[in-house]
Coordinates of C-alpha atoms in Angstrom, one line a residue:
S371 CA 79.8 93.1 93.9
D372 CA 82.0 90.1 94.1
R373 CA 84.8 90.8 96.6
R374 CA 87.3 89.3 94.1
A375 CA 86.3 91.8 91.4
S376 CA 88.1 95.1 90.7
Q377 CA 86.9 97.6 93.4
D378 CA 87.4 101.2 94.4
R379 CA 90.1 101.5 97.0
R380 CA 89.4 103.3 100.3
P381 CA 91.0 106.8 100.2
F382 CA 94.0 106.9 102.5
G383 CA 93.1 109.6 104.5
A384 CA 107.6 113.0 114.7
R385 CA 110.1 110.6 114.7
S386 CA 110.8 109.5 118.3
D387 CA 114.3 108.9 119.4
A388 CA 113.5 105.2 119.9
F389 CA 116.1 104.2 117.3
E390 CA 118.9 106.4 118.7
D391 CA 118.9 105.7 122.4
G392 CA 121.5 103.5 124.1
D393 CA 124.6 101.6 123.1
L394 CA 123.6 99.0 120.6
R395 CA 127.0 98.3 119.1
W396 CA 127.4 94.6 119.7
S397 CA 125.3 91.9 121.2
Y398 CA 123.3 88.8 120.9
G399 CA 124.1 85.8 118.6
V400 CA 121.0 85.1 116.7
A401 CA 120.7 83.6 113.2
G402 CA 118.1 85.5 111.3
H403 CA 117.5 88.9 109.8
G404 CA 120.2 91.3 110.9
S405 CA 120.7 95.0 110.2
V406 CA 123.3 97.6 110.6
D407 CA 122.8 101.3 111.3
A408 CA 124.2 103.8 108.8
D409 CA 126.3 105.5 111.5
G410 CA 129.7 103.7 111.5
G411 CA 130.4 104.8 115.0
F412 CA 127.0 103.5 116.2
R413 CA 127.4 100.1 114.5
H414 CA 124.2 98.4 115.8
V415 CA 123.1 95.3 114.1
E416 CA 119.5 94.1 114.1
V417 CA 118.4 90.5 113.8
T418 CA 115.0 89.5 112.6
A419 CA 114.0 86.4 114.5
W420 CA 112.9 84.5 111.4
R421 CA 112.1 80.7 111.4
D422 CA 115.7 79.6 111.4
G423 CA 116.5 79.7 115.1
V424 CA 118.2 81.9 117.6
R425 CA 121.9 81.1 117.8
G426 CA 124.3 80.6 115.0
E427 CA 126.2 77.4 114.5
D428 CA 129.3 79.2 115.9
G429 CA 127.6 79.4 119.3
G430 CA 126.9 83.1 119.1
A431 CA 130.3 84.5 118.3
V432 CA 128.5 87.4 116.5
R433 CA 126.0 88.9 118.8
Y434 CA 123.1 91.3 118.2
R435 CA 121.2 93.7 120.4
F436 CA 118.5 94.8 118.1
I437 CA 116.0 91.9 117.6
D438 CA 113.2 92.3 115.1
A439 CA 110.6 89.5 115.7
A440 CA 107.0 88.8 114.7
N441 CA 104.2 86.5 116.0
D442 CA 103.7 85.0 112.5
Y443 CA 107.3 83.9 112.3
A444 CA 106.3 81.2 114.8
N445 CA 109.7 81.2 116.6
E446 CA 109.3 84.0 119.2
H447 CA 109.2 81.4 121.9
E448 CA 112.7 80.1 120.8
V449 CA 114.0 83.7 120.8
G450 CA 112.6 84.2 124.2
S451 CA 114.3 81.1 125.6
A452 CA 117.6 82.3 124.3
L453 CA 117.1 85.8 125.6
S454 CA 116.1 84.4 129.0
D455 CA 119.3 82.4 129.2
L456 CA 121.4 85.4 128.3
L457 CA 119.6 87.8 130.6
G458 CA 119.6 85.2 133.5
A459 CA 123.3 84.6 133.1
G460 CA 124.0 88.3 133.2
E461 CA 125.6 88.3 129.7
V462 CA 123.5 91.3 128.7
R463 CA 121.1 93.6 130.5
R464 CA 117.5 94.2 129.2
E465 CA 118.2 97.9 128.7
E466 CA 121.1 97.0 126.4
L467 CA 118.6 95.2 124.1
F468 CA 116.2 96.8 121.6
V469 CA 113.4 94.4 120.8
Q470 CA 110.9 95.0 118.0
A471 CA 107.9 92.9 117.1
K472 CA 104.9 93.2 114.8
L473 CA 101.1 93.1 115.1
W474 CA 99.7 90.4 112.8
N475 CA 96.9 91.0 110.3
T476 CA 94.3 88.9 112.0
N477 CA 94.5 91.1 115.1
H478 CA 93.8 94.6 113.7
R479 CA 90.5 94.9 115.5
C480 CA 91.0 97.1 118.5
E481 CA 89.8 94.4 120.9
H482 CA 92.5 92.0 119.5
V483 CA 95.6 94.2 119.5
R484 CA 96.5 93.8 123.1
L485 CA 96.3 90.0 123.0
D486 CA 98.7 89.9 120.1
L487 CA 101.3 91.9 122.0
E488 CA 100.7 89.9 125.2
Q489 CA 101.4 86.6 123.4
T490 CA 104.6 88.1 121.9
L491 CA 105.7 89.3 125.4
T492 CA 104.9 85.9 126.8
D493 CA 106.9 84.1 124.1
L494 CA 109.9 86.5 124.3
K495 CA 109.8 86.3 128.1
L496 CA 109.9 90.1 128.3
D497 CA 107.9 92.8 130.2
Y498 CA 107.9 95.3 127.3
L499 CA 108.9 95.9 123.7
D500 CA 111.1 98.8 122.5
S501 CA 109.1 99.0 119.2
F502 CA 105.8 97.5 118.1
V503 CA 104.8 97.9 114.5
I504 CA 101.7 97.1 112.4
H505 CA 103.1 94.4 110.1
W506 CA 100.8 95.1 107.1
P507 CA 98.1 97.8 106.6
Q508 CA 95.4 95.4 105.3
A509 CA 93.4 93.2 107.7
A510 CA 93.8 90.2 105.4
P511 CA 94.2 87.4 105.9
A512 CA 91.7 87.9 108.7
T513 CA 88.1 87.4 109.7
G514 CA 87.9 89.9 112.6
L515 CA 86.0 87.4 114.7
K516 CA 88.7 86.3 117.1
A517 CA 92.3 87.1 117.9
T518 CA 94.9 84.6 116.7
T519 CA 98.5 83.8 117.6
R520 CA 101.1 81.2 116.6
L521 CA 99.4 78.8 119.1
D522 CA 96.4 78.8 116.7
G523 CA 98.6 77.9 113.8
A524 CA 100.9 80.2 111.8
Y525 CA 99.9 78.8 108.5
P526 CA 97.0 78.9 106.0
A527 CA 94.1 76.8 107.1
P528 CA 90.2 76.9 107.0
A529 CA 88.8 79.9 108.8
A530 CA 86.8 77.7 111.1
E531 CA 90.1 76.6 112.7
N532 CA 91.0 80.3 113.6
P533 CA 94.5 80.2 112.2
M534 CA 96.8 83.2 111.6
F535 CA 96.2 82.8 107.8
P536 CA 92.4 82.0 107.5
V537 CA 91.2 80.7 104.2
D538 CA 87.5 80.7 103.1
D539 CA 85.6 77.8 101.6
D540 CA 86.7 78.7 98.1
G541 CA 90.4 78.7 99.0
Y542 CA 91.0 82.4 99.1
F543 CA 92.3 84.4 102.1
C544 CA 89.6 85.8 104.3
S545 CA 89.4 89.6 104.4
D546 CA 88.1 91.8 107.2
D547 CA 87.2 94.7 105.0
A548 CA 85.4 96.7 107.7
C549 CA 88.7 97.0 109.7
H550 CA 91.0 100.0 109.0
Y551 CA 94.5 100.6 110.3
V552 CA 93.6 104.0 111.8
E553 CA 91.6 102.3 114.5
T554 CA 94.4 99.8 114.9
W555 CA 96.9 102.6 115.4
Q556 CA 94.8 104.1 118.2
A557 CA 94.7 100.8 120.0
M558 CA 98.5 100.6 119.6
E559 CA 98.8 104.0 121.3
A560 CA 97.1 102.7 124.4
L561 CA 99.8 100.0 124.7
V562 CA 102.5 102.7 124.8
D563 CA 100.5 104.5 127.5
E564 CA 100.4 101.3 129.5
G565 CA 104.2 100.8 129.2
L566 CA 103.9 97.6 127.2
C567 CA 105.9 99.1 124.4
K568 CA 108.1 102.2 124.2
S569 CA 107.4 103.2 120.6
I570 CA 105.1 102.2 117.7
G571 CA 105.5 102.1 114.0
L572 CA 104.4 100.7 110.6
S573 CA 105.5 98.1 108.1
N574 CA 104.7 97.7 104.4
F575 CA 102.6 100.9 104.3
N576 CA 102.6 103.1 101.3
R577 CA 103.2 106.8 101.5
A578 CA 99.5 107.8 101.5
Q579 CA 98.8 105.3 104.2
V580 CA 101.6 106.6 106.4
Q581 CA 100.4 110.2 105.8
E582 CA 96.9 109.2 106.9
V583 CA 98.3 108.0 110.3
L584 CA 100.4 111.1 110.6
D585 CA 97.3 113.3 110.0
L586 CA 95.2 111.3 112.5
P587 CA 93.4 113.9 114.7
G588 CA 94.5 113.6 118.3
R589 CA 97.4 111.3 117.5
K590 CA 99.4 111.0 120.7
H591 CA 102.5 109.1 119.7
P592 CA 104.9 109.5 116.8
V593 CA 105.4 107.0 113.9
S594 CA 108.8 105.9 115.0
V595 CA 109.7 103.6 112.1
L596 CA 108.6 102.4 108.7
Q597 CA 109.9 99.0 107.7
C598 CA 109.6 98.2 103.9
E599 CA 111.2 96.1 101.3
C600 CA 114.2 98.1 100.0
H601 CA 117.2 97.0 97.9
A602 CA 119.3 97.9 94.9
Y603 CA 116.4 97.0 92.5
L604 CA 113.8 98.8 94.7
Q605 CA 115.6 101.8 96.2
Q606 CA 112.4 103.6 97.5
K607 CA 114.0 107.1 97.2
D608 CA 110.8 109.1 97.4
L609 CA 109.5 107.1 100.4
V610 CA 112.9 107.4 102.2
D611 CA 112.9 111.2 101.7
F612 CA 109.3 111.3 102.9
C613 CA 110.3 109.6 106.1
K614 CA 113.2 111.9 106.6
V615 CA 111.0 114.9 106.3
N616 CA 108.6 113.5 108.8
G617 CA 111.2 112.2 111.3
I618 CA 110.5 108.5 110.7
A619 CA 113.3 106.0 110.7
F620 CA 113.2 104.1 107.4
Q621 CA 114.1 100.4 107.9
C622 CA 115.0 98.2 104.9
Y623 CA 114.1 94.6 104.9
S624 CA 115.4 92.3 102.1
P625 CA 118.3 94.6 101.3
L626 CA 119.9 91.8 99.3
G627 CA 116.8 91.5 97.1
S628 CA 115.3 88.4 98.8
G629 CA 117.4 86.0 96.8
T630 CA 115.3 83.2 95.2
S631 CA 112.9 82.7 98.0
H632 CA 109.3 81.3 97.4
L633 CA 107.9 84.8 98.0
G634 CA 108.9 86.2 94.6
V635 CA 106.2 86.0 91.9
T636 CA 107.7 88.2 89.1
Q637 CA 111.0 88.1 87.4
S638 CA 113.2 91.1 87.8
P639 CA 113.8 93.4 84.8
S640 CA 117.4 92.3 84.7
G641 CA 116.6 88.7 84.6
T642 CA 118.5 88.0 87.8
I643 CA 118.6 89.0 91.4
P644 CA 120.7 91.8 93.0
L645 CA 123.2 89.4 94.5
Q646 CA 124.0 88.1 91.0
D647 CA 123.7 91.5 89.1
P648 CA 126.8 92.1 86.9
F649 CA 127.2 95.6 88.2
V650 CA 127.2 94.5 91.8
L651 CA 129.6 91.6 91.0
E652 CA 131.9 94.1 89.2
L653 CA 132.0 96.3 92.3
A654 CA 132.7 93.2 94.5
R655 CA 135.8 92.5 92.5
K656 CA 136.9 96.1 92.6
Y657 CA 136.6 96.4 96.4
D658 CA 137.6 92.7 97.1
K659 CA 134.3 92.2 98.9
D660 CA 131.4 89.8 98.4
A661 CA 128.2 90.9 96.6
A662 CA 126.2 91.0 99.9
Q663 CA 128.7 93.4 101.4
I664 CA 128.4 95.7 98.4
L665 CA 124.6 95.7 98.6
L666 CA 124.7 96.4 102.4
K667 CA 127.3 99.1 102.1
F668 CA 125.3 100.8 99.4
Q669 CA 122.3 101.1 101.8
L670 CA 124.5 102.2 104.7
Q671 CA 126.1 105.0 102.8
R672 CA 122.7 106.2 101.7
G673 CA 121.9 106.5 105.4
R674 CA 119.4 103.7 105.8
C675 CA 118.9 101.1 108.5
L676 CA 119.0 97.4 107.3
V677 CA 117.5 94.1 108.1
T678 CA 119.3 91.1 106.6
K679 CA 119.0 87.3 107.0
S680 CA 121.5 84.5 107.3
V681 CA 122.1 81.3 109.2
N682 CA 125.6 80.9 107.8
P683 CA 128.2 81.9 110.5
D684 CA 130.7 83.1 107.9
R685 CA 128.1 85.3 106.2
I686 CA 126.8 86.6 109.6
Q687 CA 130.4 87.6 110.3
S688 CA 130.9 89.2 106.9
N689 CA 127.8 91.3 107.4
F690 CA 129.7 93.1 110.2
Q691 CA 132.7 93.9 108.1
L692 CA 131.3 97.1 106.6
F693 CA 132.9 99.9 108.6
D694 CA 136.5 100.2 107.5
W695 CA 135.9 100.9 103.8
A696 CA 133.6 102.9 101.6
L697 CA 132.2 102.9 98.1
D698 CA 133.4 105.8 95.9
P699 CA 130.8 108.5 95.3
A700 CA 130.8 107.7 91.6
D701 CA 130.1 104.0 92.3
L702 CA 127.4 104.9 94.8
D703 CA 125.7 107.1 92.2
A704 CA 126.0 104.4 89.6
F705 CA 123.4 102.3 91.5
D706 CA 120.8 104.6 90.0
A707 CA 121.1 102.5 86.8
I708 CA 119.7 99.4 88.5
N709 CA 116.9 101.0 90.4
Y710 CA 114.2 99.1 88.5
G711 CA 111.3 99.5 90.9
W712 CA 111.1 95.7 91.3
R713 CA 109.2 94.5 94.3
H714 CA 109.9 90.9 95.3
L715 CA 107.2 90.6 98.0
Q716 CA 103.8 91.7 96.7
W717 CA 101.6 89.2 98.6
R718 CA 99.0 89.6 95.8
E719 CA 96.7 87.0 97.4
T720 CA 95.6 89.8 99.9
S721 CA 95.0 92.5 97.3
H722 CA 91.2 92.2 97.6
H723 CA 91.3 94.1 100.9
P724 CA 90.8 97.9 100.4
D725 CA 93.9 98.7 102.3
Y726 CA 96.3 96.6 100.3
P727 CA 99.3 98.8 99.8
F728 CA 100.5 98.1 96.3
P729 CA 97.5 98.1 94.0
D730 CA 99.3 100.1 91.4
E731 CA 102.0 97.4 91.0
L732 CA 99.5 94.7 90.1
P733 CA 99.1 93.7 86.4
H734 CA 96.2 95.5 84.7
D735 CA 94.4 92.2 84.1
Y736 CA 95.3 90.7 87.5
K737 CA 92.8 88.2 89.0
L738 CA 92.9 87.3 92.7
E739 CA 94.9 84.1 93.3
K740 CA 94.0 81.5 95.9
A741 CA 95.9 81.3 99.1
P742 CA 99.2 79.4 99.0
T743 CA 99.6 76.3 101.2
A744 CA 102.5 77.8 103.1
S745 CA 102.8 81.1 105.1
S746 CA 105.3 83.8 104.2
S747 CA 107.8 82.2 106.6
G748 CA 107.3 78.7 105.1
Q749 CA 105.0 77.4 107.8
Q750 CA 102.5 74.7 106.7
K751 CA 99.7 72.8 108.4

């Protein structure tokens, strides 16, 4: 049958201490996605090395030690240059950093997994990662023919050019339907055994998919982390509880609701975004904080790990100012009223792959859309 038609989905079939070791309280000044641990005494802040650069305009006054990067962000080489400078100057030791990166969709084939990690290590100028996660469960966009990295183009382009976002002759993302994440996970485990990464995890997987990895016969290493979209409009309570039961660190990306980025394809049920929600703004006035601080504090008090993004020095600073105040229990509980189940990042253009994680969230009459001209991080040919 036509691959773009409705199809049956493939049935989807130990937390390590990786996110608890070491003193991660303050560190490296990077402008990007940052996160803060729920433990106020621990106070580590993660930074996702997005496309916006490495150091803030303030010269790095706010520093991060947890860096969350990815090959498809196309800036790991910039992060690596900054890390090399800091490590070379003795401003921080490698063991004081926690660096996480992600395996891209084009490299799910077992023979391509290692090359993906090696390019990341080369770009970051590091010998190992602390955490390496499968970015998405579906091997799409992908052809499965050759490994690809940012050097091949981190943007949508014809499959013949072997980019990270390969597009077929009809303008749709290519899909490597024969590739399944279970085999990918097994190849990832070999990288831990070789010392190239200390722990491995998942991103954008649904509960059934995570369970399939957990149930994998002969699995040697724990699923250390699950990184998923999570914010006031998509609180993921069941998935968070599932991770707690199974000893998996749940890591929220887009805790502010992604703003008005180009990735959103549906309007939220409230007609606005969490940063502009009347309830959130009311709490901001009550506590004399900004809306972003309210949204971040909500997640922290619920015991979750966060990943946020900003290139504004003042906002980067304010994201740290979360540990000397608290939301009242009644206000924390009141967030239930805005838990709409609204997912900002659906990436519907890859939904023709059998391992696409959110089929139940697509409209009943959804028809596959053609690939966009820009990648998720805004890269264009």
